[in-house]
XYZ file of N, CA and C in Angstrom:
780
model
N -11.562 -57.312 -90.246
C -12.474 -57.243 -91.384
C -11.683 -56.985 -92.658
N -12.430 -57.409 -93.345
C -11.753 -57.414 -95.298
C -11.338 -55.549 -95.107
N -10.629 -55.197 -95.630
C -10.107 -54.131 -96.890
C -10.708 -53.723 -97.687
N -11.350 -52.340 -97.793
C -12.168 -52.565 -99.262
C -11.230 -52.152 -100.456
N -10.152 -51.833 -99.927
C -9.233 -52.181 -101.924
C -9.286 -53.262 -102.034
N -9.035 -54.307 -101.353
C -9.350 -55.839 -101.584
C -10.374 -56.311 -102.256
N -11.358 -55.426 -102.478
C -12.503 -56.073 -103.299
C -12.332 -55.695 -104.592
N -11.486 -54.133 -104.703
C -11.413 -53.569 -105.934
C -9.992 -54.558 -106.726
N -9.414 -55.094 -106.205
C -7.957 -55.228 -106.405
C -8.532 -57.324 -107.344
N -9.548 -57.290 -106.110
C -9.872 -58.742 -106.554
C -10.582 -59.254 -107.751
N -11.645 -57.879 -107.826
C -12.328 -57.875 -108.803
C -11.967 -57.707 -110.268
N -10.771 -56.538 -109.919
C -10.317 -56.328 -111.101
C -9.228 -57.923 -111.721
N -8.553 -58.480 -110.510
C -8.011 -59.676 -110.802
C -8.435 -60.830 -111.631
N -10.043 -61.032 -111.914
C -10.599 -61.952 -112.877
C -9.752 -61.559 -114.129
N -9.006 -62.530 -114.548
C -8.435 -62.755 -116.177
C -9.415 -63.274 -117.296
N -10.532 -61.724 -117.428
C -10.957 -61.751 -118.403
C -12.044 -63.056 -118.233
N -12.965 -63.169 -117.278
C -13.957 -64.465 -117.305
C -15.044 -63.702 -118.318
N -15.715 -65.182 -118.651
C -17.167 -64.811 -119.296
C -17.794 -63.678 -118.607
N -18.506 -62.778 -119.604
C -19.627 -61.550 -118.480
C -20.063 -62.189 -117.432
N -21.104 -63.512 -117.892
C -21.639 -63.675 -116.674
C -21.101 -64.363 -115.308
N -20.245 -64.795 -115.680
C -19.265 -65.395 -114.425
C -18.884 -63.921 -113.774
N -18.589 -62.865 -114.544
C -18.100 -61.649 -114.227
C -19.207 -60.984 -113.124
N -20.247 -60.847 -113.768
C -21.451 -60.564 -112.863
C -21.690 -61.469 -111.881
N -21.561 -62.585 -111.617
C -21.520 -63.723 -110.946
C -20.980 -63.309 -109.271
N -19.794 -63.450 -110.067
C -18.555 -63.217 -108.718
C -18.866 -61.477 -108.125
N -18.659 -60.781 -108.632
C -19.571 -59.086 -108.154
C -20.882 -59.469 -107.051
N -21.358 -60.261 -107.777
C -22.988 -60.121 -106.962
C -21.926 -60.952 -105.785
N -21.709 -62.035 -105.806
C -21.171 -63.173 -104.667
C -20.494 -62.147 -103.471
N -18.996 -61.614 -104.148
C -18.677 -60.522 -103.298
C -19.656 -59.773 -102.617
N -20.524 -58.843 -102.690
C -21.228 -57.587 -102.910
C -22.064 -58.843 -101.152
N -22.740 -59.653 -101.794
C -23.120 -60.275 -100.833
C -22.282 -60.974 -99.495
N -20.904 -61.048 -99.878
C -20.191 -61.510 -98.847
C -19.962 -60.357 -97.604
N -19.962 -58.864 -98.536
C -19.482 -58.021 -97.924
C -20.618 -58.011 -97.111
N -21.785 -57.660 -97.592
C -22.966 -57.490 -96.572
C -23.344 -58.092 -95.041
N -22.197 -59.550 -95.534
C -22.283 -60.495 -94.230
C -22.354 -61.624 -94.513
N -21.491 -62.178 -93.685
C -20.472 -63.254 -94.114
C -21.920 -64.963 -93.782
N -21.802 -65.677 -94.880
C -23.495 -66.693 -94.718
C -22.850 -67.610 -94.018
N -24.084 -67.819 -93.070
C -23.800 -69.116 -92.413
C -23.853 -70.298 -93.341
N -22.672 -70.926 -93.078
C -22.476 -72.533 -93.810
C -22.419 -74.006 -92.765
N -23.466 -74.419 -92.682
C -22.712 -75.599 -92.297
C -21.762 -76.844 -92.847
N -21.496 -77.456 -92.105
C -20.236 -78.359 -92.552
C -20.352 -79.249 -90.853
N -19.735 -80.682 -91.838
C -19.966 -81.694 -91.076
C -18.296 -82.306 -90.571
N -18.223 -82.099 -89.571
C -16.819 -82.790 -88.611
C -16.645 -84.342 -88.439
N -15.509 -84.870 -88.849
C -15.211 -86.516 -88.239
C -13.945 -86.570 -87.517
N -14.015 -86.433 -86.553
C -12.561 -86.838 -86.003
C -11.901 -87.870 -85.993
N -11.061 -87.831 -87.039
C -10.085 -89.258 -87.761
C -9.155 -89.684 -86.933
N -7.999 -89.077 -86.387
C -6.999 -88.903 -84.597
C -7.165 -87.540 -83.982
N -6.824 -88.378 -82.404
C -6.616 -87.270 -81.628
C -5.184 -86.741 -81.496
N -4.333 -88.275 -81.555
C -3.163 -87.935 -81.622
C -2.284 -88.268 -83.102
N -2.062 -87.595 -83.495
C -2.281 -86.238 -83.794
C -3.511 -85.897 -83.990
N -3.860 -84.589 -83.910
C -5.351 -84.382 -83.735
C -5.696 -83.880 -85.347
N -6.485 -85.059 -85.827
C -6.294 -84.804 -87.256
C -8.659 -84.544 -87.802
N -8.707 -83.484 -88.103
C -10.310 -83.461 -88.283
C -10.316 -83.690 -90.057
N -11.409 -84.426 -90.222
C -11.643 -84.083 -91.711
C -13.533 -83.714 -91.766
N -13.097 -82.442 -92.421
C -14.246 -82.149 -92.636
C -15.336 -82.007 -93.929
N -16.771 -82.210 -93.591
C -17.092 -82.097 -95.160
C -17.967 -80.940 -95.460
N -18.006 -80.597 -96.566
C -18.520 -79.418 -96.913
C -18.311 -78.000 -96.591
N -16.833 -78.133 -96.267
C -16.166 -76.690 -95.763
C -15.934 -75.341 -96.367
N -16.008 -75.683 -97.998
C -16.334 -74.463 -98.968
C -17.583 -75.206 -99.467
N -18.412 -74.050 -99.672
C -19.341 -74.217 -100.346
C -19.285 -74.740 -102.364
N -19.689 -74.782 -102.951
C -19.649 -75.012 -104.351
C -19.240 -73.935 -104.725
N -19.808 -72.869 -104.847
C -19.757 -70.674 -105.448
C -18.637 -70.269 -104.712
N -17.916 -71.097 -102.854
C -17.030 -70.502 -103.004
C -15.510 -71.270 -103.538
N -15.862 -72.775 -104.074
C -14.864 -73.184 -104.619
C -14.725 -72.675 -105.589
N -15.351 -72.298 -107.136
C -15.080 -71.675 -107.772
C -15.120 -70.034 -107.923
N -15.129 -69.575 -107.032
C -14.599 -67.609 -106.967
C -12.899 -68.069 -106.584
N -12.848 -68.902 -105.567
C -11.493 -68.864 -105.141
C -10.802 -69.623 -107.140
N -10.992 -70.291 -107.088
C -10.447 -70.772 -108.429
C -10.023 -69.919 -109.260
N -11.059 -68.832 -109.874
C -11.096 -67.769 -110.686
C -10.545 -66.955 -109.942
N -10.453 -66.549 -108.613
C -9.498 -65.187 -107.822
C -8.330 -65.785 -108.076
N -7.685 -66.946 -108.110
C -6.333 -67.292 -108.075
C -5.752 -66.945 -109.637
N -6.495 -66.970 -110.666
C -5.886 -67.539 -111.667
C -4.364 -66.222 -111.915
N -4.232 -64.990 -111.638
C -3.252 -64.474 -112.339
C -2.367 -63.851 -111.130
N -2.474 -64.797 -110.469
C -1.598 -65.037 -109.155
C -0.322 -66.257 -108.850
N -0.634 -67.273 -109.806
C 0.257 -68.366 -109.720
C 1.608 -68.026 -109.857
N 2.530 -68.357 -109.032
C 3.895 -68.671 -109.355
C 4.138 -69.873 -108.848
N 5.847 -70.076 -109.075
C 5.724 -71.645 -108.926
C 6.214 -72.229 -107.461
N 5.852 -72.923 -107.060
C 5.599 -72.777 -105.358
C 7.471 -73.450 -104.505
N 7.375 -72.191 -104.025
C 8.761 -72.543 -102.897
C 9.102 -73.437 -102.254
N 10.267 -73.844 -101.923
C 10.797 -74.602 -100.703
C 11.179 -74.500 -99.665
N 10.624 -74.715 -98.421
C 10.920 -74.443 -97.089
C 12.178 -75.001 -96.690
N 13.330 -74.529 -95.956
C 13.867 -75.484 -95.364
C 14.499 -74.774 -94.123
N 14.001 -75.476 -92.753
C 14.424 -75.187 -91.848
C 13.300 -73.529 -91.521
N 13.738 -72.711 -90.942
C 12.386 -71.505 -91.353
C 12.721 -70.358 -92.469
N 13.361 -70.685 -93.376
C 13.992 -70.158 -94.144
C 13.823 -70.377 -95.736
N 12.686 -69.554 -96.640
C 12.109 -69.875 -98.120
C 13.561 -70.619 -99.033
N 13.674 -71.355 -99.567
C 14.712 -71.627 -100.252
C 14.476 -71.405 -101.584
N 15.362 -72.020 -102.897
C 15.432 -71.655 -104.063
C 14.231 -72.757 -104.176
N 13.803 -72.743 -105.513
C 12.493 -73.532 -106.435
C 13.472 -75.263 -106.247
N 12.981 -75.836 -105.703
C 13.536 -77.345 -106.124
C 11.944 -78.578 -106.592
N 11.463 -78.823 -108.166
C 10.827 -79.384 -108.377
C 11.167 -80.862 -107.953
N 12.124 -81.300 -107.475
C 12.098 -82.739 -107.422
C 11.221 -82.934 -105.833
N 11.456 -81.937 -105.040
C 10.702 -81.418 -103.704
C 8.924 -81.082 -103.812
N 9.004 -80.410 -104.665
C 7.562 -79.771 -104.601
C 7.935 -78.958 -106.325
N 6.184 -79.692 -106.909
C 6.364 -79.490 -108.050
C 5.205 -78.868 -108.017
N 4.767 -77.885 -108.190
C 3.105 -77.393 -108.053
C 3.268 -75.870 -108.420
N 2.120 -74.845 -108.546
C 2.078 -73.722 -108.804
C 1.845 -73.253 -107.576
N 1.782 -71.964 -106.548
C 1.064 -71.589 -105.675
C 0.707 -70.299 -105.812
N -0.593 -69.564 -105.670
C -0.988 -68.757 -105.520
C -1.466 -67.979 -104.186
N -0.923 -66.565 -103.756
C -1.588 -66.005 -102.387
C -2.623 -64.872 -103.291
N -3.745 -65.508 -102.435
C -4.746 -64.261 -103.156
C -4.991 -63.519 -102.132
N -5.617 -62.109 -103.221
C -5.839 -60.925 -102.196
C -7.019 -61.126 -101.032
N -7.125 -60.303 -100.219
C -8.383 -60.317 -99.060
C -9.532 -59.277 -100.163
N -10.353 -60.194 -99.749
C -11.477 -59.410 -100.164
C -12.721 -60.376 -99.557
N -14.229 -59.828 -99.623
C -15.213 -60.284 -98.679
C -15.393 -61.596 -98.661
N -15.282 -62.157 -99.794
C -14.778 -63.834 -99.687
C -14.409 -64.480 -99.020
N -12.753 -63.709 -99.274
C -11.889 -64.505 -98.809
C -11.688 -64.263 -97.015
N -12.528 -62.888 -96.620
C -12.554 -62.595 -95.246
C -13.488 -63.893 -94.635
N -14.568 -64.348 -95.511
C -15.598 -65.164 -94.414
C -15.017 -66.335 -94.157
N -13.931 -66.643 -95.390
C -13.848 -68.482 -94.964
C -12.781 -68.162 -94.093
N -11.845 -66.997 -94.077
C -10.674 -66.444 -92.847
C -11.409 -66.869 -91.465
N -12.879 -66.195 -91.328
C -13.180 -65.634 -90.359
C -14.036 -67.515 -89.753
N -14.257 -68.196 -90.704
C -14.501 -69.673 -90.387
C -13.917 -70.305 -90.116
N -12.552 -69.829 -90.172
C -11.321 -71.216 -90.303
C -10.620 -70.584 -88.817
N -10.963 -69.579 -88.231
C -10.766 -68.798 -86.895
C -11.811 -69.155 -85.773
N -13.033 -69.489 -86.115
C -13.716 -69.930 -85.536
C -13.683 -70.952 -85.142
N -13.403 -71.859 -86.165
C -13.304 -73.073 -86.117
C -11.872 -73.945 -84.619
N -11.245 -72.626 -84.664
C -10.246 -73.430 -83.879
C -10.300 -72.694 -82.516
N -11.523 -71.938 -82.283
C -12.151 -71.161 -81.101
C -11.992 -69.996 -81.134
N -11.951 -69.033 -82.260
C -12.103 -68.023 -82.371
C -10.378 -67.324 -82.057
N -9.453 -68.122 -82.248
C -7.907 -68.249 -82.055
C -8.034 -66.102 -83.004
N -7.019 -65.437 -82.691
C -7.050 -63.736 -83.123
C -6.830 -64.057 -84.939
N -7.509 -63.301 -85.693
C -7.643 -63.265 -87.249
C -6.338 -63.159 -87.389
N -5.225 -62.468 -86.919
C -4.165 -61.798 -87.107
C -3.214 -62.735 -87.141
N -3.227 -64.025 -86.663
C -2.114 -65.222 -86.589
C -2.753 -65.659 -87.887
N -3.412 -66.004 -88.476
C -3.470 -66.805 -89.742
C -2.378 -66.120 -91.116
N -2.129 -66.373 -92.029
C -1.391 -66.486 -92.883
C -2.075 -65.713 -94.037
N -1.766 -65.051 -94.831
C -2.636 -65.321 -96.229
C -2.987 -66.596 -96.302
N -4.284 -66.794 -97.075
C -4.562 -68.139 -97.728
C -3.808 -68.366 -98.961
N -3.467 -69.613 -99.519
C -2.274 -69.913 -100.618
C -3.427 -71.130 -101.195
N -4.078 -70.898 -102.553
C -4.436 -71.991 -103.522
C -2.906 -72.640 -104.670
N -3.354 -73.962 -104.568
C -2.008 -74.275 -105.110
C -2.426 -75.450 -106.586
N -2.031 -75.598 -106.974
C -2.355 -76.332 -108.625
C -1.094 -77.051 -108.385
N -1.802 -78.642 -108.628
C -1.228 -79.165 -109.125
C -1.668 -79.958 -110.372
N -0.515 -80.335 -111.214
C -0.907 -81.103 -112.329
C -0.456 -82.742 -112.429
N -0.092 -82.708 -113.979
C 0.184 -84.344 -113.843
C 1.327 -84.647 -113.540
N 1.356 -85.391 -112.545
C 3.003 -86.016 -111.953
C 3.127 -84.634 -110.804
N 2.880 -83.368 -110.532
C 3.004 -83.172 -110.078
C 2.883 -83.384 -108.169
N 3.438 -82.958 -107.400
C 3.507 -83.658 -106.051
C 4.285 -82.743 -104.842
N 4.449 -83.323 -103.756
C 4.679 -82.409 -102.777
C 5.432 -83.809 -101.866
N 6.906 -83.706 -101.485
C 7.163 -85.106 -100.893
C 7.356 -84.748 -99.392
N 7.185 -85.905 -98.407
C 6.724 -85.440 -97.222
C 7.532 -84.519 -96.577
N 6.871 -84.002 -95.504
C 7.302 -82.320 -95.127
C 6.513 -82.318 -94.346
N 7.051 -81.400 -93.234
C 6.632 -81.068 -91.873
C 5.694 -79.423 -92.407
N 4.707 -78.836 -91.906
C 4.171 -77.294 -91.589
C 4.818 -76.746 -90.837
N 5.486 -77.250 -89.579
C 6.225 -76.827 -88.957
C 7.694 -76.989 -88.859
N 8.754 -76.678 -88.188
C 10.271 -76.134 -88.493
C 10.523 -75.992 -87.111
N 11.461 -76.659 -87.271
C 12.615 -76.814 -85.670
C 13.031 -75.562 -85.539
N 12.831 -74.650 -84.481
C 13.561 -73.438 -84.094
C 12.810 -72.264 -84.873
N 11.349 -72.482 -85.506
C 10.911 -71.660 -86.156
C 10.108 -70.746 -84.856
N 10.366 -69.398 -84.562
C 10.324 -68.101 -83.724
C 8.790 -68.049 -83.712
N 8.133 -68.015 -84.941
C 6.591 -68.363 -84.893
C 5.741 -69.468 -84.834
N 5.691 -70.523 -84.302
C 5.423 -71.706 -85.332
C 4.201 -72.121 -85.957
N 4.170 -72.340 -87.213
C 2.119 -72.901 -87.403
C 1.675 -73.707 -86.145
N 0.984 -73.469 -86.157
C 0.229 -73.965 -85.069
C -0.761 -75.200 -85.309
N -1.145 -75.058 -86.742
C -2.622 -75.880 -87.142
C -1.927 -75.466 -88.921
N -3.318 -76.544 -89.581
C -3.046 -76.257 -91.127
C -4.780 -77.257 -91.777
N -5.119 -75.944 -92.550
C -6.346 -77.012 -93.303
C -6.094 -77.044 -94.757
N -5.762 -78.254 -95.138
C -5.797 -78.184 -96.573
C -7.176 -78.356 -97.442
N -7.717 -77.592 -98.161
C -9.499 -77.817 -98.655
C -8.957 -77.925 -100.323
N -9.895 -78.846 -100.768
C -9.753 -79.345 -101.764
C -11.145 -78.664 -102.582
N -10.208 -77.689 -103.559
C -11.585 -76.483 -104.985
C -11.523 -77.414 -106.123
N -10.333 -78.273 -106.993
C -10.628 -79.079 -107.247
C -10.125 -80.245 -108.019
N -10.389 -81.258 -108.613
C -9.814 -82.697 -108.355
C -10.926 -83.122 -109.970
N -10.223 -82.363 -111.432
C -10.901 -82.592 -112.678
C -9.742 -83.188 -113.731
N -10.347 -83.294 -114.776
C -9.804 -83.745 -115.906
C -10.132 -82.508 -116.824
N -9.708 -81.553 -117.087
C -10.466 -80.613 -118.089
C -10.314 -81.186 -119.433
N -9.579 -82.029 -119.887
C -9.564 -82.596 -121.666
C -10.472 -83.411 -121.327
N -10.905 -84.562 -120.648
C -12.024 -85.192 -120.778
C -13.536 -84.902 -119.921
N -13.366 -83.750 -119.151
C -14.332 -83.509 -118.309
C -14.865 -85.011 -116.971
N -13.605 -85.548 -116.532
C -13.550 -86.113 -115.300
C -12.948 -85.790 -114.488
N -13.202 -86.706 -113.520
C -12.117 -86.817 -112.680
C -10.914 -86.925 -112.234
N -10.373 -86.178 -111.452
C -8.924 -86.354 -111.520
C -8.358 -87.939 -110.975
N -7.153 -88.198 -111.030
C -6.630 -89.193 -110.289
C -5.367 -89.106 -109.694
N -5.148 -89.789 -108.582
C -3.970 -89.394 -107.885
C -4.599 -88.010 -106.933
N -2.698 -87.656 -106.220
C -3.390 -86.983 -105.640
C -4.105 -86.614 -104.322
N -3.669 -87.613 -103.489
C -3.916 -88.056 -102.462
C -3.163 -87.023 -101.062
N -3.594 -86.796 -100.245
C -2.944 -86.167 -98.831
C -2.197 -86.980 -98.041
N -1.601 -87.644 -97.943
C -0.997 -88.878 -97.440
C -0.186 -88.731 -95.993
N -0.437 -89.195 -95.180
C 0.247 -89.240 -93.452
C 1.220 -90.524 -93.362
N 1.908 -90.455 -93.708
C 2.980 -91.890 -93.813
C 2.984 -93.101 -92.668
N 2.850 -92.105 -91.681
C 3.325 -92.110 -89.910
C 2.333 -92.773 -89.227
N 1.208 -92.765 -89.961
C -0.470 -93.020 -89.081
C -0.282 -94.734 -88.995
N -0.418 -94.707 -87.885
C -0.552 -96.425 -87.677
C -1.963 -97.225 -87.273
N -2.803 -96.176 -87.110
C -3.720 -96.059 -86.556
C -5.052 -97.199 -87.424
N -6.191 -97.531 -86.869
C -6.887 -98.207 -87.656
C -8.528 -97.651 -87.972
N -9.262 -97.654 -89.042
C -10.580 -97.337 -89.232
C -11.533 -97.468 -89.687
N -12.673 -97.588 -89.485
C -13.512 -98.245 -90.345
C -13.455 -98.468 -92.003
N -14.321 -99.148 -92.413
C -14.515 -99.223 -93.680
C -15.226 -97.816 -94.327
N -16.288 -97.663 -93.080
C -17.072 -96.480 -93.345
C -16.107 -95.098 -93.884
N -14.971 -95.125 -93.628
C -14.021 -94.183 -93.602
C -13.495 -94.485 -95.231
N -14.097 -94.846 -95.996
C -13.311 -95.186 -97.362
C -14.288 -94.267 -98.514
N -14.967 -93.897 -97.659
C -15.644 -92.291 -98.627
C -14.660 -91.485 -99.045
N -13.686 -91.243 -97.905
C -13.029 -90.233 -97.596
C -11.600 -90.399 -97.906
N -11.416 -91.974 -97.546
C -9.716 -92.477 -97.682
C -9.518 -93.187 -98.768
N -8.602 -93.407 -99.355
C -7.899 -94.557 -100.325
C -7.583 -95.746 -99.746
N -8.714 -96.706 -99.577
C -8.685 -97.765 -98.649
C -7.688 -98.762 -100.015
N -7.684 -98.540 -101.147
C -7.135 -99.138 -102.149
C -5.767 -99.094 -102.498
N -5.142 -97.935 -101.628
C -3.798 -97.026 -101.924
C -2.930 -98.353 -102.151
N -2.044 -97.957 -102.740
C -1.128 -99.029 -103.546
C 0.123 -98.271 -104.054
N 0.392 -97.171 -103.105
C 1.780 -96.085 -103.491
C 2.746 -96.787 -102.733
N 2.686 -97.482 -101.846
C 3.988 -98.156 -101.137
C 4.667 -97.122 -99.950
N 3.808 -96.328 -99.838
C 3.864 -95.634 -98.615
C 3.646 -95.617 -97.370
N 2.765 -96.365 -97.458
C 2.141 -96.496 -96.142
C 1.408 -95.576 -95.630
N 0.851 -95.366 -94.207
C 0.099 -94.893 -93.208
C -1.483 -94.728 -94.312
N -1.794 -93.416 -94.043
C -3.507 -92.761 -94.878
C -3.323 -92.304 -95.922
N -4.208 -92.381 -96.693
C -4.359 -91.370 -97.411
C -6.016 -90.699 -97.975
N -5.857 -89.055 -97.713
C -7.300 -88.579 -98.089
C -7.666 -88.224 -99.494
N -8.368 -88.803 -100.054
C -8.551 -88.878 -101.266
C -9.106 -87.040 -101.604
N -8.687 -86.289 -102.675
C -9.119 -85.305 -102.909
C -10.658 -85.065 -103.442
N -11.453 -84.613 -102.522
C -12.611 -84.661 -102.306
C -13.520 -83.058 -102.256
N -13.863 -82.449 -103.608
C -13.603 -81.021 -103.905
C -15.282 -80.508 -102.742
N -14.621 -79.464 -102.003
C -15.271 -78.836 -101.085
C -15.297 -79.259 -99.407
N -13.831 -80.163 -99.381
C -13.654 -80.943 -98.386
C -12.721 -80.703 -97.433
N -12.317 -80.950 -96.625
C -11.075 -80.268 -95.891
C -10.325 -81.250 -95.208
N -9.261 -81.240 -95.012
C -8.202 -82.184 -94.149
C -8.195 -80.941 -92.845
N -8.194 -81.173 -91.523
C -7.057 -80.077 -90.532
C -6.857 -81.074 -89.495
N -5.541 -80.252 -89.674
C -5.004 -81.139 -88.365
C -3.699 -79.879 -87.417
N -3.502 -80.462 -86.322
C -2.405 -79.579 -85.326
C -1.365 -79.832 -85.369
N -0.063 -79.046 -85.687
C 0.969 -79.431 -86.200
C 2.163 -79.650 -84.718
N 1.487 -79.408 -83.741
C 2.552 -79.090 -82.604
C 1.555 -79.382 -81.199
N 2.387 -80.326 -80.182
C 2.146 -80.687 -78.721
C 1.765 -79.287 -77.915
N 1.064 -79.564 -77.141
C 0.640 -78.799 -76.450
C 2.080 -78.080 -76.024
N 3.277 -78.186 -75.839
C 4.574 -77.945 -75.291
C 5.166 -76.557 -76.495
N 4.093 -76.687 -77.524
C 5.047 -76.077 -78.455
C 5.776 -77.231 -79.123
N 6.278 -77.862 -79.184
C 7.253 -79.013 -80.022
C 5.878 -79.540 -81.428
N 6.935 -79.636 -82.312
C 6.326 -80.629 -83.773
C 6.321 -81.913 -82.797
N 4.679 -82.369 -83.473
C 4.625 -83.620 -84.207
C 4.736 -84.291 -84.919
N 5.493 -85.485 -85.022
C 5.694 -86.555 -85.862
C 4.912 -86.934 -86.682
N 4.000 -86.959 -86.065
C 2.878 -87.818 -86.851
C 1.911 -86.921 -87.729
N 2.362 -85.539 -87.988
C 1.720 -85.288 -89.340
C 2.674 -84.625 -90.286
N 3.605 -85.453 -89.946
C 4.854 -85.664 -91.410
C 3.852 -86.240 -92.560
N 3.524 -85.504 -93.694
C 2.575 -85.548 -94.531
C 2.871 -85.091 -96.159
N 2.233 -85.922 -97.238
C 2.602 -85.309 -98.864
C 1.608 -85.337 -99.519
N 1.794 -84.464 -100.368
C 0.709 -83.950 -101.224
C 1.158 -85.328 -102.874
N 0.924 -86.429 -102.995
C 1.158 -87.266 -104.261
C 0.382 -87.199 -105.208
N 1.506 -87.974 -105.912
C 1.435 -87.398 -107.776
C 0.278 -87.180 -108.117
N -0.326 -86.630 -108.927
C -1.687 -86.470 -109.633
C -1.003 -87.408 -110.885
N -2.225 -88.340 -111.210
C -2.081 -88.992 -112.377
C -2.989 -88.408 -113.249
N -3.730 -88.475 -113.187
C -4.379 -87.619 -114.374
C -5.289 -86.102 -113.849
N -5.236 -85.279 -114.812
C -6.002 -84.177 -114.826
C -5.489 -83.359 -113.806
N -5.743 -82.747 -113.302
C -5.863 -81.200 -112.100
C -5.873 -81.574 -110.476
N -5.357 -81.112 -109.604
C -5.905 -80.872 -108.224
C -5.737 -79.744 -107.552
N -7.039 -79.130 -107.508
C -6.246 -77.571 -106.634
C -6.988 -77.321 -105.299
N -6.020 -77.170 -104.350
C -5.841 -76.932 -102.653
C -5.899 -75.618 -102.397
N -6.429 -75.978 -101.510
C -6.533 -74.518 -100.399
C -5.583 -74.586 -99.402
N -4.397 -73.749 -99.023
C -3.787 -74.493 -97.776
C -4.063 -72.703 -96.841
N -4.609 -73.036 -95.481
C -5.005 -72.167 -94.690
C -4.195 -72.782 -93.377
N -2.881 -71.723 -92.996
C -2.207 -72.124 -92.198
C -2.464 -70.586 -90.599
N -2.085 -71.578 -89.521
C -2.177 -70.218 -88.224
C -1.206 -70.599 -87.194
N -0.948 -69.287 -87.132
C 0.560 -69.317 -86.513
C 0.047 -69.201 -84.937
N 1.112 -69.404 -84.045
C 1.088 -69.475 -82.889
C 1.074 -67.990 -82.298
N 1.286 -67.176 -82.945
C 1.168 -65.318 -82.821
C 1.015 -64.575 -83.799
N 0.602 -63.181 -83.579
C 0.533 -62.628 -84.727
C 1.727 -62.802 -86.156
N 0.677 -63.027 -86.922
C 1.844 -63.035 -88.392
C 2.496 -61.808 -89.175
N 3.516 -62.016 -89.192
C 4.436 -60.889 -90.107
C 4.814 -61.776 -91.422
N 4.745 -60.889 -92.658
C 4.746 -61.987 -93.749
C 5.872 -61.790 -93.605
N 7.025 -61.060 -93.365
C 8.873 -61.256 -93.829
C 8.633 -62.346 -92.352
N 8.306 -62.732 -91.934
C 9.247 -63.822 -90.661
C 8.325 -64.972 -91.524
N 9.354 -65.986 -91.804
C 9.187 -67.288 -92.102
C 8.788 -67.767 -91.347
């Protein structure tokens, strides 16, 4: 269960929003704490192998934007993995902001959904949750969740999309895409809600179009323990305006934040 400094720590974390957004998010909390609301959300299973789900309606609207506003005075600029080991900042790798926000009743229910979701797997292997901003040109080039010889390994990863705007013109973003290079796989048309049936990056395999309140998950590792290939995956360029992710990762055992 949430922390209750976590609520104090979170609350106080709003950078200065409007009152009523201020009162907003209080009441939202106040109600999360009371008990966490049932949400539904709708499942498509896109592969099995790799076992890739996309789901819709996985944050609600109120909780895409609390998480938005909990992140804002949390951003730094987001690390490089290599091997299981954080490396120095390399933007030509990963150009984005990332934020870990605090636990608080919020952020406990979509914890306690995204645990469920994979059968009630122990709260204690998941990760902090990390919202991440990206902007224009910014990007993420392909990269494994998981790491050869990594002692813990992710196990699973959902990336949820809070959101995908233009704030100078009040549209839509562009670019931006979740992209699986590797997928050889084939799918309906019906599937172009969801995909960039138009993609034209020269990449190849999928790509999931950023779709705010939506979720990508998929399993990063064979039943054996070993990575899969096939969700060698990038976060591409945003061409215009904003995209900001949710990435909710769970480890194969309990998590210690010093073990990479």
């Amino acid at each position: 269960m949430f922390n209750s400094n976590g609520l104090d720590a979170a609350m106080a974390s709003f950078s200065k929003p409007e009152a009523g957004n201020a009162t907003k998010f209080d009441r939202m909390a106040a109600q999360y704490a009371a008990g966490c609301p049932t949400h539904p959300f709708q499942t498509h299973i896109f592969s099995t192998d790799p076992l890739i789900i996309y789901i819709e309606d996985y944050l609600s609207k109120a909780e895409t934007e609390y998480l938005l506003e909990l992140a804002v005075p949390y951003y730094r600029q987001s690390p490089v993995s290599k091997g299981y080991q954080l490396e120095a900042y390399d933007r030509e790798i990963r150009s984005s902001m990332s934020a870990v926000v605090p636990d608080d009743p919020v952020v406990s229910c979509i914890e306690e959904r995204s645990v469920g979701f994979q059968g009630y797997l122990p709260r204690a292997n998941l990760e902090d949750i990390q919202v991440v901003k990206y902007g224009v040109s910014d990007h993420f080039r392909p990269h494994f969740d998981w790491f050869q010889g990594m002692a813990n390994p992710r196990l699973s990863t959902f990336f949820v999309y809070l959101a995908c705007d233009d704030l100078v013109d009040g549209g839509a973003c562009t670019g931006g895409a979740t992209q699986f290079p590797h997928y050889e796989g084939r799918f309906p048309a019906t599937w172009c809600q969801f995909i960039d049936c138009e993609d034209d990056s020269g990449v190849g395999g999928v790509a999931f179009k950023p779709v705010v309140g939506n979720a990508v998950f998929w399993e990063n590792l064979y039943p054996n323990g070993t990575g899969h290939p096939g969700v060698w995956h990038a976060g591409m360029p945003v061409k215009k305006g904003r995209k900001v992710g949710l990435n909710i990762f769970t480890r194969r055992d309990k998590w210690v934040p010093e073990q990479q």
